[in-house]
Every structure is written in C-alpha cells, then in structure tokens.
Tab-separated table of N, CA, C and O in Angstrom:
chain	number	residue	atom	x	y	z
A	1075	UNK	N	-8.702	9.399	17.286
A	1075	UNK	CA	-7.888	8.926	16.110
A	1075	UNK	C	-6.335	9.481	16.431
A	1075	UNK	O	-6.185	10.651	16.598
A	1076	UNK	N	-5.696	8.487	16.143
A	1076	UNK	CA	-4.155	8.851	16.238
A	1076	UNK	C	-3.524	9.635	15.123
A	1076	UNK	O	-4.240	9.596	13.873
A	1077	UNK	N	-2.389	10.235	15.056
A	1077	UNK	CA	-2.052	11.171	14.063
A	1077	UNK	C	-1.624	10.217	12.775
A	1077	UNK	O	-1.904	10.667	11.720
A	1078	UNK	N	-1.050	9.134	13.222
A	1078	UNK	CA	-0.618	8.309	12.023
A	1078	UNK	C	-1.774	7.722	11.308
A	1078	UNK	O	-1.759	7.501	10.079
A	1079	UNK	N	-2.856	7.479	11.976
A	1079	UNK	CA	-4.341	7.112	11.352
A	1079	UNK	C	-4.696	8.226	10.572
A	1079	UNK	O	-5.236	7.906	9.495
A	1080	UNK	N	-4.749	9.434	11.018
A	1080	UNK	CA	-5.213	10.423	10.235
A	1080	UNK	C	-4.309	10.716	8.966
A	1080	UNK	O	-4.831	11.086	7.989
A	1081	UNK	N	-2.959	10.550	9.259
A	1081	UNK	CA	-2.029	10.804	8.177
A	1081	UNK	C	-2.368	9.808	7.245
A	1081	UNK	O	-2.552	9.965	5.913
A	1082	UNK	N	-2.587	8.411	7.301
A	1082	UNK	CA	-3.034	7.329	6.476
A	1082	UNK	C	-4.369	7.737	5.684
A	1082	UNK	O	-4.522	7.628	4.560
A	1083	UNK	N	-5.339	8.048	6.490
A	1083	UNK	CA	-6.574	8.338	5.892
A	1083	UNK	C	-6.374	9.675	4.929
A	1083	UNK	O	-7.079	9.553	3.749
A	1084	UNK	N	-5.528	10.707	5.141
A	1084	UNK	CA	-5.447	11.602	4.273
A	1084	UNK	C	-4.829	11.315	3.042
A	1084	UNK	O	-5.215	11.497	1.875
A	1085	UNK	N	-3.668	10.370	3.122
A	1085	UNK	CA	-3.059	9.638	2.067
A	1085	UNK	C	-3.987	8.962	1.246
A	1085	UNK	O	-3.975	8.851	-0.073
A	1086	UNK	N	-4.883	8.032	1.897
A	1086	UNK	CA	-5.518	7.206	1.171
A	1086	UNK	C	-6.695	7.979	0.375
A	1086	UNK	O	-6.979	7.754	-0.839
A	1087	UNK	N	-7.299	9.097	0.956
A	1087	UNK	CA	-8.197	9.844	0.213
A	1087	UNK	C	-7.494	10.738	-1.094
A	1087	UNK	O	-8.038	10.686	-2.094
A	1088	UNK	N	-6.170	11.041	-0.864
A	1088	UNK	CA	-5.325	11.633	-1.908
A	1088	UNK	C	-5.309	10.617	-3.042
A	1088	UNK	O	-5.410	11.008	-4.191
A	1089	UNK	N	-5.020	9.363	-2.610
A	1089	UNK	CA	-4.844	8.324	-3.715
A	1089	UNK	C	-6.121	8.011	-4.527
A	1089	UNK	O	-6.330	8.040	-5.773
A	1090	UNK	N	-7.291	8.110	-3.583
A	1090	UNK	CA	-8.635	8.030	-4.293
A	1090	UNK	C	-8.775	8.984	-5.345
A	1090	UNK	O	-9.459	8.844	-6.482
A	1091	UNK	N	-8.472	10.156	-4.917
A	1091	UNK	CA	-8.726	11.448	-5.640
A	1091	UNK	C	-7.803	11.059	-7.120
A	1091	UNK	O	-8.196	11.402	-8.257
A	1092	UNK	N	-6.706	10.809	-6.950
A	1092	UNK	CA	-5.709	10.656	-7.977
A	1092	UNK	C	-6.145	9.492	-8.960
A	1092	UNK	O	-6.039	9.601	-10.173
A	1093	UNK	N	-6.650	8.504	-8.290
A	1093	UNK	CA	-7.225	7.425	-9.206
A	1093	UNK	C	-8.434	7.798	-9.964
A	1093	UNK	O	-8.671	7.461	-11.230
A	1094	UNK	N	-9.169	8.801	-9.378
A	1094	UNK	CA	-10.543	9.184	-10.015
A	1094	UNK	C	-10.053	10.088	-11.233
A	1094	UNK	O	-10.311	9.903	-12.343
A	1095	UNK	N	-8.866	10.962	-11.119
A	1095	UNK	CA	-8.337	11.576	-12.301
A	1095	UNK	C	-7.977	10.624	-13.267
A	1095	UNK	O	-8.040	10.914	-14.532
A	1096	UNK	N	-7.284	9.716	-13.007
A	1096	UNK	CA	-6.779	8.511	-13.933
A	1096	UNK	C	-7.755	7.793	-14.725
A	1096	UNK	O	-7.634	7.516	-15.793
A	1097	UNK	N	-8.674	7.129	-13.974
A	1097	UNK	CA	-9.619	6.301	-14.589
A	1097	UNK	C	-10.978	6.918	-14.551
A	1097	UNK	O	-11.806	6.330	-15.336
A	1098	UNK	N	-11.381	8.215	-14.265
A	1098	UNK	CA	-12.458	8.768	-14.497
A	1098	UNK	C	-13.655	8.508	-13.556
A	1098	UNK	O	-14.695	8.940	-13.612
A	1099	UNK	N	-13.316	7.787	-12.523
A	1099	UNK	CA	-14.310	7.263	-11.706
A	1099	UNK	C	-13.406	6.988	-9.997
A	1099	UNK	O	-12.506	6.444	-10.187
A	1100	UNK	N	-13.976	7.434	-9.196
A	1100	UNK	CA	-13.573	7.255	-7.991
A	1100	UNK	C	-13.705	5.983	-7.264
A	1100	UNK	O	-14.822	5.607	-7.262
A	1101	UNK	N	-12.792	5.264	-7.049
A	1101	UNK	CA	-12.921	3.745	-6.376
A	1101	UNK	C	-13.864	3.956	-5.098
A	1101	UNK	O	-13.627	4.878	-4.374
A	1102	UNK	N	-14.896	3.150	-5.117
A	1102	UNK	CA	-15.823	3.061	-3.989
A	1102	UNK	C	-15.258	2.581	-2.678
A	1102	UNK	O	-15.593	3.098	-1.566
A	1103	UNK	N	-14.173	1.720	-2.686
A	1103	UNK	CA	-13.560	1.243	-1.473
A	1103	UNK	C	-12.294	0.561	-1.711
A	1103	UNK	O	-11.849	0.547	-2.768
A	1104	UNK	N	-11.798	-0.153	-0.744
A	1104	UNK	CA	-10.554	-0.786	-0.676
A	1104	UNK	C	-10.477	-1.846	-1.680
A	1104	UNK	O	-9.663	-2.030	-2.668
A	1105	UNK	N	-11.663	-2.697	-1.753
A	1105	UNK	CA	-11.797	-3.702	-2.670
A	1105	UNK	C	-11.763	-3.428	-4.175
A	1105	UNK	O	-11.075	-3.982	-5.161
A	1106	UNK	N	-12.377	-2.175	-4.490
A	1106	UNK	CA	-12.238	-1.499	-5.914
A	1106	UNK	C	-10.843	-1.213	-6.197
A	1106	UNK	O	-10.387	-1.403	-7.499
A	1107	UNK	N	-10.166	-0.524	-5.255
A	1107	UNK	CA	-8.749	-0.275	-5.629
A	1107	UNK	C	-7.932	-1.668	-5.802
A	1107	UNK	O	-7.131	-1.723	-6.717
A	1108	UNK	N	-8.145	-2.698	-5.008
A	1108	UNK	CA	-7.364	-3.827	-5.208
A	1108	UNK	C	-7.964	-4.479	-6.511
A	1108	UNK	O	-6.948	-4.980	-7.290
A	1109	UNK	N	-8.998	-4.369	-7.008
A	1109	UNK	CA	-9.392	-4.727	-8.301
A	1109	UNK	C	-8.797	-4.234	-9.334
A	1109	UNK	O	-7.965	-4.752	-10.247
A	1110	UNK	N	-8.501	-2.703	-9.230
A	1110	UNK	CA	-7.801	-2.006	-10.233
A	1110	UNK	C	-6.493	-2.343	-10.329
A	1110	UNK	O	-5.725	-2.531	-11.340
A	1111	UNK	N	-5.660	-2.755	-9.341
A	1111	UNK	CA	-4.580	-3.226	-9.172
A	1111	UNK	C	-4.260	-4.629	-9.691
A	1111	UNK	O	-3.428	-4.959	-10.531
A	1112	UNK	N	-5.131	-5.506	-9.370
A	1112	UNK	CA	-5.189	-6.840	-9.983
A	1112	UNK	C	-5.288	-6.767	-11.581
A	1112	UNK	O	-4.529	-7.291	-12.218
A	1113	UNK	N	-6.026	-5.796	-12.107
A	1113	UNK	CA	-6.326	-5.677	-13.636
A	1113	UNK	C	-5.012	-5.246	-14.262
A	1113	UNK	O	-4.572	-5.570	-15.252
A	1114	UNK	N	-4.519	-4.138	-13.591
A	1114	UNK	CA	-3.079	-3.628	-13.957
A	1114	UNK	C	-1.975	-4.851	-13.882
A	1114	UNK	O	-1.378	-4.802	-14.908
A	1115	UNK	N	-1.958	-5.523	-12.784
A	1115	UNK	CA	-0.866	-6.661	-12.843
A	1115	UNK	C	-1.076	-7.752	-13.808
A	1115	UNK	O	-0.107	-8.249	-14.261
A	1116	UNK	N	-2.309	-8.082	-14.214
A	1116	UNK	CA	-2.689	-9.165	-15.024
A	1116	UNK	C	-2.195	-8.553	-16.372
A	1116	UNK	O	-1.702	-9.380	-17.231
A	1117	UNK	N	-2.547	-7.395	-16.650
A	1117	UNK	CA	-2.006	-6.882	-18.104
A	1117	UNK	C	-2.954	-7.078	-19.027
A	1117	UNK	O	-2.694	-6.749	-20.340
A	1118	UNK	N	-4.200	-7.540	-18.800
A	1118	UNK	CA	-5.177	-7.826	-19.862
A	1118	UNK	C	-6.019	-6.556	-20.311
A	1118	UNK	O	-6.909	-6.487	-21.442
A	1119	UNK	N	-6.026	-5.571	-19.387
A	1119	UNK	CA	-6.792	-4.383	-19.444
A	1119	UNK	C	-8.170	-4.588	-19.090
A	1119	UNK	O	-8.610	-5.518	-18.626
A	1120	UNK	N	-9.027	-3.450	-19.405
A	1120	UNK	CA	-10.345	-3.421	-19.037
A	1120	UNK	C	-11.165	-4.392	-19.780
A	1120	UNK	O	-10.990	-4.419	-21.009
A	1121	UNK	N	-11.855	-5.587	-18.938
A	1121	UNK	CA	-12.817	-6.301	-19.784
A	1121	UNK	C	-13.755	-6.780	-18.847
A	1121	UNK	O	-13.721	-6.600	-17.616
A	1122	UNK	N	-14.588	-7.587	-19.425
A	1122	UNK	CA	-15.571	-8.392	-18.404
A	1122	UNK	C	-14.962	-9.463	-17.767
A	1122	UNK	O	-14.460	-10.436	-18.347
A	1123	UNK	N	-14.947	-9.566	-16.453
A	1123	UNK	CA	-14.467	-10.635	-15.651
A	1123	UNK	C	-15.532	-11.244	-14.897
A	1123	UNK	O	-16.339	-10.718	-14.311
A	1124	UNK	N	-15.447	-12.763	-14.654
A	1124	UNK	CA	-16.294	-13.299	-13.946
A	1124	UNK	C	-16.208	-12.899	-12.507
A	1124	UNK	O	-15.217	-12.502	-12.030
A	1125	UNK	N	-17.136	-13.318	-11.606
A	1125	UNK	CA	-16.996	-13.198	-10.348
A	1125	UNK	C	-15.678	-13.886	-9.811
A	1125	UNK	O	-14.987	-13.232	-8.882
A	1126	UNK	N	-15.459	-15.012	-10.264
A	1126	UNK	CA	-14.352	-15.851	-9.572
A	1126	UNK	C	-13.034	-14.970	-10.167
A	1126	UNK	O	-12.204	-15.114	-9.319
A	1127	UNK	N	-12.946	-14.637	-11.437
A	1127	UNK	CA	-11.958	-14.008	-11.889
A	1127	UNK	C	-11.635	-12.678	-11.081
A	1127	UNK	O	-10.516	-12.329	-10.810
A	1128	UNK	N	-12.618	-11.864	-10.665
A	1128	UNK	CA	-12.640	-10.686	-9.906
A	1128	UNK	C	-11.967	-11.032	-8.665
A	1128	UNK	O	-11.076	-10.196	-8.012
A	1129	UNK	N	-12.367	-12.138	-7.987
A	1129	UNK	CA	-11.749	-12.592	-6.740
A	1129	UNK	C	-10.298	-12.925	-6.811
A	1129	UNK	O	-9.327	-12.438	-6.063
A	1130	UNK	N	-9.954	-13.557	-8.175
A	1130	UNK	CA	-8.587	-13.887	-8.242
A	1130	UNK	C	-7.745	-12.586	-8.557
A	1130	UNK	O	-6.594	-12.353	-8.219
A	1131	UNK	N	-8.271	-11.522	-9.238
A	1131	UNK	CA	-7.623	-10.329	-9.337
A	1131	UNK	C	-7.382	-9.626	-8.185
A	1131	UNK	O	-6.176	-9.116	-8.008
A	1132	UNK	N	-8.339	-9.661	-7.328
A	1132	UNK	CA	-8.095	-9.245	-5.902
A	1132	UNK	C	-6.988	-9.776	-4.961
A	1132	UNK	O	-6.106	-9.173	-4.482
A	1133	UNK	N	-6.916	-11.244	-5.245
A	1133	UNK	CA	-5.937	-11.901	-4.649
A	1133	UNK	C	-4.505	-11.589	-5.192
A	1133	UNK	O	-3.458	-11.392	-4.541
A	1134	UNK	N	-4.508	-11.234	-6.468
A	1134	UNK	CA	-3.159	-10.953	-7.294
A	1134	UNK	C	-2.728	-9.614	-6.668
A	1134	UNK	O	-1.564	-9.668	-6.344
A	1135	UNK	N	-3.614	-8.788	-6.513
A	1135	UNK	CA	-3.248	-7.205	-5.930
A	1135	UNK	C	-2.780	-7.326	-4.536
A	1135	UNK	O	-1.887	-6.716	-4.213
A	1136	UNK	N	-3.566	-8.279	-3.901
A	1136	UNK	CA	-3.168	-8.366	-2.232
A	1136	UNK	C	-1.553	-8.942	-2.336
A	1136	UNK	O	-0.624	-8.356	-1.637
A	1137	UNK	N	-1.335	-9.910	-2.872
A	1137	UNK	CA	-0.067	-10.423	-2.948
A	1137	UNK	C	0.950	-9.559	-3.560
A	1137	UNK	O	2.050	-9.316	-3.057
A	1138	UNK	N	0.683	-8.740	-4.415
A	1138	UNK	CA	1.573	-7.882	-5.207
A	1138	UNK	C	1.949	-6.613	-4.245
A	1138	UNK	O	3.117	-6.444	-3.952
A	1139	UNK	N	0.858	-6.114	-3.599
A	1139	UNK	CA	1.162	-5.001	-2.797
A	1139	UNK	C	1.838	-5.389	-1.356
A	1139	UNK	O	2.824	-4.889	-0.977
A	1140	UNK	N	1.432	-6.735	-1.004
A	1140	UNK	CA	2.272	-7.215	0.159
A	1140	UNK	C	3.592	-7.740	-0.097
A	1140	UNK	O	4.408	-7.951	0.804
A	1141	UNK	N	3.830	-7.927	-1.523
A	1141	UNK	CA	5.205	-8.276	-1.754
A	1141	UNK	C	6.266	-7.240	-1.529
A	1141	UNK	O	7.420	-7.442	-1.427
A	1142	UNK	N	5.626	-6.027	-1.448
A	1142	UNK	CA	6.426	-4.805	-1.215
A	1142	UNK	C	7.087	-4.721	-0.047
A	1142	UNK	O	8.203	-4.206	0.357
A	1143	UNK	N	6.438	-5.537	0.912
A	1143	UNK	CA	6.799	-5.704	2.274
A	1143	UNK	C	7.451	-6.920	2.577
A	1143	UNK	O	7.844	-7.239	3.859
A	1144	UNK	N	7.734	-7.763	1.695
A	1144	UNK	CA	8.365	-8.992	1.774
A	1144	UNK	C	7.608	-10.196	2.169
A	1144	UNK	O	8.034	-11.175	2.617
A	1145	UNK	N	6.173	-10.036	2.153
A	1145	UNK	CA	5.232	-11.100	2.569
A	1145	UNK	C	4.994	-12.151	1.392
A	1145	UNK	O	4.824	-13.377	1.871
A	1146	UNK	N	5.191	-11.904	0.047
A	1146	UNK	CA	4.942	-12.773	-0.814
A	1146	UNK	C	6.002	-12.507	-1.953
A	1146	UNK	O	6.714	-11.503	-1.977
A	1147	UNK	N	6.221	-13.476	-2.771
A	1147	UNK	CA	7.127	-13.658	-3.847
A	1147	UNK	C	6.575	-14.237	-5.236
A	1147	UNK	O	5.695	-15.095	-4.839
A	1148	UNK	N	6.737	-13.521	-6.199
A	1148	UNK	CA	6.158	-13.876	-7.537
A	1148	UNK	C	6.686	-15.272	-7.759
A	1148	UNK	O	7.857	-15.521	-7.824
A	1149	UNK	N	5.884	-16.355	-7.914
A	1149	UNK	CA	6.451	-17.752	-8.239
A	1149	UNK	C	6.378	-17.999	-9.487
A	1149	UNK	O	7.441	-18.740	-10.065
A	1150	UNK	N	5.545	-17.628	-10.401
A	1150	UNK	CA	5.667	-17.550	-11.872
A	1150	UNK	C	4.194	-17.110	-12.577
A	1150	UNK	O	3.365	-16.722	-11.958
A	1151	UNK	N	4.225	-17.271	-13.833
A	1151	UNK	CA	3.053	-16.918	-14.536
A	1151	UNK	C	2.698	-18.227	-15.294
A	1151	UNK	O	3.416	-18.898	-15.809
A	1152	UNK	N	1.267	-18.531	-15.060
A	1152	UNK	CA	0.908	-19.851	-15.595
A	1152	UNK	C	0.529	-19.614	-17.234
A	1152	UNK	O	0.880	-18.437	-17.820
A	1153	UNK	N	0.206	-20.480	-17.826
A	1153	UNK	CA	-0.004	-20.659	-19.360
A	1153	UNK	C	-1.086	-19.695	-19.866
A	1153	UNK	O	-1.113	-19.278	-20.999
A	1154	UNK	N	-1.882	-19.068	-18.898
A	1154	UNK	CA	-2.955	-18.285	-19.302
A	1154	UNK	C	-2.493	-16.744	-19.034
A	1154	UNK	O	-3.244	-15.758	-19.140
A	1155	UNK	N	-1.356	-16.690	-18.344
A	1155	UNK	CA	-0.683	-15.393	-18.149
A	1155	UNK	C	-1.045	-14.924	-16.995
A	1155	UNK	O	-0.740	-13.577	-16.555
A	1156	UNK	N	-1.563	-15.676	-16.038
A	1156	UNK	CA	-2.021	-15.273	-14.677
A	1156	UNK	C	-0.843	-15.467	-13.659
A	1156	UNK	O	-0.200	-16.641	-13.635
A	1157	UNK	N	-0.491	-14.402	-12.742
A	1157	UNK	CA	0.617	-14.614	-11.797
A	1157	UNK	C	0.236	-15.451	-10.660
A	1157	UNK	O	-0.796	-15.553	-10.374
A	1158	UNK	N	1.342	-16.103	-10.046
A	1158	UNK	CA	1.118	-17.013	-8.975
A	1158	UNK	C	2.083	-16.653	-8.101
A	1158	UNK	O	3.250	-16.510	-8.277
A	1159	UNK	N	1.687	-16.355	-6.800
A	1159	UNK	CA	2.382	-15.834	-5.804
A	1159	UNK	C	2.643	-16.945	-4.634
A	1159	UNK	O	1.796	-17.818	-4.432
A	1160	UNK	N	3.717	-16.986	-3.940
A	1160	UNK	CA	4.102	-17.904	-2.758
A	1160	UNK	C	4.120	-16.815	-1.472
A	1160	UNK	O	5.174	-15.857	-1.668
A	1161	UNK	N	3.751	-17.281	-0.400
A	1161	UNK	CA	4.146	-16.559	0.812
A	1161	UNK	C	5.560	-16.910	1.322
A	1161	UNK	O	5.987	-18.094	1.021
A	1162	UNK	N	6.238	-15.828	1.580
A	1162	UNK	CA	7.651	-16.129	2.214
A	1162	UNK	C	8.044	-15.604	3.400
A	1162	UNK	O	8.953	-15.836	4.053
A	1163	UNK	N	7.000	-14.950	4.161
A	1163	UNK	CA	7.056	-14.432	5.390
A	1163	UNK	C	5.679	-14.412	5.992
A	1163	UNK	O	4.709	-13.994	5.398
A	1164	UNK	N	5.487	-14.925	7.245
A	1164	UNK	CA	4.167	-14.958	7.855
A	1164	UNK	C	3.547	-13.611	8.228
A	1164	UNK	O	4.332	-12.709	8.598
A	1165	UNK	N	2.353	-13.492	7.999
A	1165	UNK	CA	1.710	-12.081	8.080
A	1165	UNK	C	1.361	-12.081	9.683
A	1165	UNK	O	1.178	-12.990	10.129
A	1166	UNK	N	1.432	-10.823	10.154
A	1166	UNK	CA	1.379	-10.605	11.678
A	1166	UNK	C	-0.380	-10.900	11.846
A	1166	UNK	O	-0.977	-10.753	10.738
A	1167	UNK	N	-0.571	-11.391	13.003
A	1167	UNK	CA	-1.876	-11.533	13.432
A	1167	UNK	C	-2.562	-10.323	13.598
A	1167	UNK	O	-2.277	-9.702	14.717
A	1168	UNK	N	-3.354	-9.762	12.765
A	1168	UNK	CA	-4.076	-8.396	13.107
A	1168	UNK	C	-5.504	-8.637	13.085
A	1168	UNK	O	-6.152	-9.467	12.392
A	1169	UNK	N	-6.304	-7.675	13.635
A	1169	UNK	CA	-7.752	-7.661	13.639
A	1169	UNK	C	-8.114	-7.078	12.160
A	1169	UNK	O	-7.016	-6.637	11.510
A	1170	UNK	N	-9.242	-7.016	11.860
A	1170	UNK	CA	-9.579	-6.512	10.532
A	1170	UNK	C	-9.189	-5.160	10.301
A	1170	UNK	O	-8.862	-4.700	9.091
A	1171	UNK	N	-9.320	-4.301	11.238
A	1171	UNK	CA	-8.875	-2.759	10.978
A	1171	UNK	C	-7.547	-2.697	10.828
A	1171	UNK	O	-7.051	-1.659	9.782
A	1172	UNK	N	-6.666	-3.294	11.492
A	1172	UNK	CA	-5.119	-3.392	11.344
A	1172	UNK	C	-4.722	-4.078	9.964
A	1172	UNK	O	-3.928	-3.547	9.173
A	1173	UNK	N	-5.504	-5.023	9.487
A	1173	UNK	CA	-5.255	-5.670	8.268
A	1173	UNK	C	-5.558	-4.444	7.101
A	1173	UNK	O	-4.815	-4.405	6.071
A	1174	UNK	N	-6.533	-3.907	7.311
A	1174	UNK	CA	-7.002	-2.877	6.350
A	1174	UNK	C	-5.915	-1.686	6.111
A	1174	UNK	O	-5.406	-1.383	5.253
A	1175	UNK	N	-5.313	-1.349	7.395
A	1175	UNK	CA	-4.243	-0.303	7.494
A	1175	UNK	C	-3.029	-0.879	6.776
A	1175	UNK	O	-2.418	-0.125	5.956
A	1176	UNK	N	-2.775	-2.098	6.902
A	1176	UNK	CA	-1.485	-2.666	6.300
A	1176	UNK	C	-1.691	-2.632	4.993
A	1176	UNK	O	-0.839	-2.421	4.110
A	1177	UNK	N	-2.892	-3.058	4.201
A	1177	UNK	CA	-3.152	-3.164	2.986
A	1177	UNK	C	-3.047	-1.618	2.401
A	1177	UNK	O	-2.493	-1.419	1.332
A	1178	UNK	N	-3.747	-0.635	2.871
A	1178	UNK	CA	-3.766	0.625	2.458
A	1178	UNK	C	-2.406	1.181	2.379
A	1178	UNK	O	-1.954	1.714	1.505
A	1179	UNK	N	-1.428	0.973	3.447
A	1179	UNK	CA	-0.104	1.417	3.553
A	1179	UNK	C	0.612	0.998	2.275
A	1179	UNK	O	1.447	1.556	1.739
A	1180	UNK	N	0.464	-0.317	2.028
A	1180	UNK	CA	1.059	-1.082	0.905
A	1180	UNK	C	0.572	-0.656	-0.285
A	1180	UNK	O	1.268	-0.427	-1.395
A	1181	UNK	N	-0.680	-0.354	-0.369
A	1181	UNK	CA	-1.155	-0.062	-1.745
A	1181	UNK	C	-0.679	1.526	-2.108
A	1181	UNK	O	-0.372	1.773	-3.329
A	1182	UNK	N	-0.748	2.277	-0.991
A	1182	UNK	CA	0.053	3.587	-1.360
A	1182	UNK	C	1.371	3.659	-1.820
A	1182	UNK	O	1.666	4.216	-2.834
A	1183	UNK	N	2.220	2.708	-1.099
A	1183	UNK	CA	3.582	2.351	-1.590
A	1183	UNK	C	3.587	1.898	-3.063
A	1183	UNK	O	4.336	2.422	-3.911
A	1184	UNK	N	2.580	0.926	-3.206
A	1184	UNK	CA	2.525	0.369	-4.730
A	1184	UNK	C	2.349	1.593	-5.747
A	1184	UNK	O	3.063	1.436	-6.683
A	1185	UNK	N	1.353	2.337	-5.353
A	1185	UNK	CA	0.964	3.308	-6.518
A	1185	UNK	C	2.456	4.429	-6.506
A	1185	UNK	O	2.439	4.940	-7.516
A	1186	UNK	N	2.979	4.685	-5.388
A	1186	UNK	CA	4.188	5.572	-5.382
A	1186	UNK	C	5.387	5.030	-6.054
A	1186	UNK	O	6.030	5.729	-7.035
A	1187	UNK	N	5.594	3.759	-6.092
A	1187	UNK	CA	6.822	3.149	-6.740
A	1187	UNK	C	6.583	2.625	-7.919
A	1187	UNK	O	7.229	2.669	-8.652
A	1188	UNK	N	5.368	1.899	-8.177
A	1188	UNK	CA	5.097	1.089	-9.462
A	1188	UNK	C	4.482	2.067	-10.522
A	1188	UNK	O	4.553	1.948	-11.708
A	1189	UNK	N	3.702	3.139	-10.013
A	1189	UNK	CA	2.979	3.878	-10.876
A	1189	UNK	C	3.311	5.500	-11.111
A	1189	UNK	O	2.694	6.186	-11.597
A	1190	UNK	N	4.309	5.529	-10.170
A	1190	UNK	CA	5.081	7.102	-10.148
A	1190	UNK	C	4.167	8.012	-9.706
A	1190	UNK	O	4.059	9.028	-9.974
A	1191	UNK	N	3.243	7.696	-8.778
A	1191	UNK	CA	2.236	8.587	-8.005
A	1191	UNK	C	3.013	9.192	-7.144
A	1191	UNK	O	4.135	8.912	-6.719
A	1192	UNK	N	2.515	10.305	-6.523
A	1192	UNK	CA	3.477	11.057	-5.451
A	1192	UNK	C	2.294	11.321	-4.370
A	1192	UNK	O	2.162	12.603	-4.015
A	1193	UNK	N	1.956	10.292	-3.647
A	1193	UNK	CA	1.035	10.264	-2.617
A	1193	UNK	C	1.867	10.447	-1.259
A	1193	UNK	O	2.683	9.583	-1.077
A	1194	UNK	N	1.654	11.240	-0.539
A	1194	UNK	CA	2.257	11.500	0.738
A	1194	UNK	C	1.516	11.079	2.007
A	1194	UNK	O	0.294	10.939	1.877
C-alpha cells in the first residue's frame, strides 16, 4: 500500500470516528456517509426516505462533493426543494478503487470546508 493510500485511509477512519461522535453511530461504509451528506444538503433533516429517495440523496451527495473539484455545478432547486446538478467537467475514467479514492478525498474536503471538521 502506498503512503498516500495509507494517509487517505487514516483520514477516512478519522472522519468516520468524528461522524460517530456527531451522529451517535459510526457510518458503516462510503454509501452511509454519502447518505448523511445528502440528508444534510437537502436540509429536511432525519426522516424516513423511500429507497428511491435514498438513491437520490446519495446522488446529491456525490454531485456536491465532486463540485468541490469542479466536476458539477448546482443548476437549481426544484419546487420540492431538491437540488439539481449539472456536470461541467468530464470525470476521469477510473476503476472502482480509484473512483472510491476520489470520492473519499472529496468527502473529507467537504467535511473540512462545509462542516468545519479538522480531518487531516
């Protein structure tokens, strides 16, 4: 494992621990963290969401965190209060592992910039 991969994994675990302190439960995986971000960005707070809404929340989260790297831009909010994003830069062609790394890096950046966490 490369040093930068080890650093990313340490930062990721630190983020998960910080989220556990904040929400009272450690997120199980990347999708759980994306769901939390989606709920935060939607702004409706915790409630029951349908399976389709959960997928939409994860999409919102992916677009939001990748917007920090210039891949997406907020297009607007619909009449129900849901944000819509448009791609503005083509994503690199990565394998699944590299896609996960890109998301994790941007998620850590999101929590540091948007939520004032101090994850290194």
